[in-house]
């Protein structure tokens, strides 16, 4: 115990804080806004009944995501240390067991696993930047993308990429390299800088491309598609998909927001700041829908689900519009910016843990995390090509037929993230001392009690349902069928 506190003091001596509240907001929004908003949200909305999914998603962000987001930032801010120590500190001050630190250790581990495959996807985005850049150079900026090439040819780029382990492995390493470049420079010198420059550039590109797409004429169809609420489409599956997406998009359950919270000053009001972060993340997801679907509809295409929407449907759609090649290039650069500010936060959680726990300097901690994530990442990159028939956890039903990348995605998305978020809500709702929460959360009166109610009862209940639904999809489907 004594050793543990000494250790924290040693780590604390090098403790940095964000240089301002807005720097923190940009970094946290940078963490939240990523492939989840640009790839997953539109694809999930597309396959899950459009408006029913979108409206339920907003409900989930407000009533489930936001209370947990506030909890995570609060634990970090109170602890001012790496995530597991922050949990332990609050647990001990509240008379609870220091085993609660394990919740954050699990989170740090999930952040590491997600980092390993997130950077593979980041590498894919770099590959497409290369494809569009080469196309702009070849045909000039005014034509549609891939002018003169057949539909099949444009389609084949994706298959060619994912089966090319050398290219995707290398680009994964490049994306990790860019990430570690910023993480190694520290909170104010790197993590904050990348957010402060890239987030405004990201918003500018997003709004610009969205406005351009609106002139195509499919705005009405898009609005119908995204916002028409048909109650019959709100099935149990759609609800589970929406909650899962809300948690992923707000970067919850992986200790990332606890880690960022540790650099927040005492004077910051956490409730209003969490509200801004969740609001900005949700706005970006909705604008991403308004950006992508008009372009897809104008080209007369059906929006596909999964990764196909971004890497196959959109390139076809860009080939149909004037300046499509240039807009496509700008689009993928924008996606890369968003992915980078997320991968930085995924790397920071294990890095700050390694600094504190293993006593490493920031540079060695970040580099060690990078090397480990690189090894796992290259295996993930190969899992869509040379290693595609290797199914590491295939003997467990929920991982049947999944390659390394998909298995990591499923393991974190369906197991460790919901478990982390569930235990965080239970910890705040049932273990943390009321006085301490009252001092920290920036809420008063009815809102304070409403938040406590949500983290005590509502969030744990819903998160248990998601966990059950993810682990036992067949049983869940049968239960839903019985109700329909
Ligand atoms: N929220 C990020 C996105 O939407 C992903 C992420 C998850 C980042 C967890 C950090 C932690 O892409």
GROMACS .gro file of N, CA, C and O and ligand atoms in nm, residues 31-37 114 118 248-252 254 281 342 345-346 417, ligand 1:
model
   92
   31UNK      N    1  -1.112   1.179  -2.977
   31UNK     CA    2  -1.117   1.036  -2.943
   31UNK      C    3  -1.251   0.977  -2.985
   31UNK      O    4  -1.258   0.869  -3.045
   32UNK      N    5  -1.357   1.048  -2.956
   32UNK     CA    6  -1.491   0.996  -2.984
   32UNK      C    7  -1.520   0.988  -3.135
   32UNK      O    8  -1.570   0.888  -3.185
   33UNK      N    9  -1.486   1.095  -3.206
   33UNK     CA   10  -1.515   1.099  -3.349
   33UNK      C   11  -1.410   1.016  -3.423
   33UNK      O   12  -1.292   1.044  -3.412
   34UNK      N   13  -1.455   0.914  -3.492
   34UNK     CA   14  -1.358   0.830  -3.563
   34UNK      C   15  -1.428   0.742  -3.663
   34UNK      O   16  -1.536   0.776  -3.713
   35UNK      N   17  -1.368   0.627  -3.689
   35UNK     CA   18  -1.427   0.536  -3.786
   35UNK      C   19  -1.568   0.496  -3.743
   35UNK      O   20  -1.653   0.464  -3.824
   36UNK      N   21  -1.591   0.500  -3.611
   36UNK     CA   22  -1.723   0.466  -3.559
   36UNK      C   23  -1.830   0.559  -3.615
   36UNK      O   24  -1.940   0.514  -3.649
   37UNK      N   25  -1.800   0.688  -3.624
   37UNK     CA   26  -1.899   0.784  -3.674
   37UNK      C   27  -1.911   0.777  -3.826
   37UNK      O   28  -2.019   0.792  -3.881
  114UNK      N   29  -0.799  -0.289  -2.933
  114UNK     CA   30  -0.868  -0.210  -3.036
  114UNK      C   31  -0.765  -0.132  -3.118
  114UNK      O   32  -0.771  -0.127  -3.241
  118UNK      N   33  -0.760  -0.118  -3.510
  118UNK     CA   34  -0.805   0.014  -3.558
  118UNK      C   35  -0.701   0.072  -3.655
  118UNK      O   36  -0.736   0.133  -3.756
  248UNK      N   37  -1.941   0.250  -2.846
  248UNK     CA   38  -1.818   0.251  -2.925
  248UNK      C   39  -1.786   0.394  -2.968
  248UNK      O   40  -1.674   0.441  -2.958
  249UNK      N   41  -1.889   0.463  -3.013
  249UNK     CA   42  -1.867   0.597  -3.067
  249UNK      C   43  -1.821   0.695  -2.959
  249UNK      O   44  -1.742   0.785  -2.987
  250UNK      N   45  -1.868   0.677  -2.836
  250UNK     CA   46  -1.824   0.769  -2.729
  250UNK      C   47  -1.695   0.720  -2.662
  250UNK      O   48  -1.653   0.774  -2.560
  251UNK      N   49  -1.632   0.619  -2.719
  251UNK     CA   50  -1.505   0.564  -2.667
  251UNK      C   51  -1.519   0.517  -2.522
  251UNK      O   52  -1.428   0.537  -2.440
  252UNK      N   53  -1.632   0.453  -2.488
  252UNK     CA   54  -1.653   0.414  -2.348
  252UNK      C   55  -1.613   0.269  -2.323
  252UNK      O   56  -1.604   0.189  -2.414
  254UNK      N   57  -1.329   0.145  -2.224
  254UNK     CA   58  -1.192   0.102  -2.253
  254UNK      C   59  -1.088   0.187  -2.180
  254UNK      O   60  -0.972   0.187  -2.217
  281UNK      N   61  -2.005   1.452  -3.077
  281UNK     CA   62  -1.988   1.320  -3.139
  281UNK      C   63  -2.114   1.278  -3.214
  281UNK      O   64  -2.108   1.225  -3.325
  342UNK      N   65  -0.848   0.932  -3.283
  342UNK     CA   66  -0.899   0.821  -3.201
  342UNK      C   67  -0.787   0.724  -3.165
  342UNK      O   68  -0.778   0.678  -3.052
  345UNK      N   69  -0.585   0.831  -2.875
  345UNK     CA   70  -0.642   0.807  -2.741
  345UNK      C   71  -0.635   0.659  -2.705
  345UNK      O   72  -0.618   0.624  -2.589
  346UNK      N   73  -0.650   0.573  -2.805
  346UNK     CA   74  -0.638   0.428  -2.777
  346UNK      C   75  -0.497   0.394  -2.733
  346UNK      O   76  -0.476   0.305  -2.652
  417UNK      N   77  -1.570  -0.433  -2.388
  417UNK     CA   78  -1.624  -0.297  -2.376
  417UNK      C   79  -1.752  -0.291  -2.294
  417UNK      O   80  -1.763  -0.212  -2.200
  485LIG     N1   81  -1.486   0.631  -3.065
  485LIG     C1   82  -1.394   0.590  -3.167
  485LIG     C2   83  -1.467   0.589  -3.300
  485LIG     O1   84  -1.582   0.619  -3.307
  485LIG     C3   85  -1.333   0.456  -3.141
  485LIG     C4   86  -1.273   0.443  -3.007
  485LIG     C5   87  -1.322   0.350  -2.918
  485LIG     C6   88  -1.169   0.528  -2.968
  485LIG     C7   89  -1.270   0.341  -2.791
  485LIG     C8   90  -1.117   0.520  -2.840
  485LIG     C9   91  -1.168   0.428  -2.752
  485LIG     O2   92  -1.409   0.555  -3.400
   0.00000   0.00000   0.00000
